[in-house]
Steps between C-alpha positions, in 0.01 A plus 500: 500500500431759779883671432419476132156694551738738703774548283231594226298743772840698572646514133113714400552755822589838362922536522534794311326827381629543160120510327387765746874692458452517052163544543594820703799589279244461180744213378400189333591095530605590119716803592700268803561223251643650277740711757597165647519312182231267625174291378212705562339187729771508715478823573109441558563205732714727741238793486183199578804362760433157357947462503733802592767681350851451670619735755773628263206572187311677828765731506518570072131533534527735773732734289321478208179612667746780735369331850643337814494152442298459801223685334434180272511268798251497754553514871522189702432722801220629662572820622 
């Protein structure tokens, strides 16, 4: 039970910043969905981090938005 409370603990920590990077770009959960041809709650589960996109959708979401890819990811590393 303790790795299961785990497991759950790490999948709600905060992976990515794609909310934060729309939100800055005035884009919507609507606009992203439709560019990737995707339900609009699957888009809203990567931007609450409740599941993440794959790496290689990291990178189509990073050119549809113009950014680094590392912009929607956030740093491991303290620095």
């Amino acid at each position: 039970i303790y790795l299961h409370q785990m497991l759950i603990d790490m999948s709600k920590k905060a992976i990515n910043r794609l909310k934060a990077v729309l939100a800055e770009q005035g884009k919507t959960n609507k606009w992203l969905a439709e560019k990737l041809s995707k339900n609009e709650t699957t888009i809203s589960r990567w931007c609450t981090n409740e599941v993440q996109p794959s790496m290689d959708t990291f990178v189509e979401i990073a050119g549809l938005l113009n950014v680094d890819v590392r912009e929607l990811i956030i740093s491991t590393k303290n620095n």
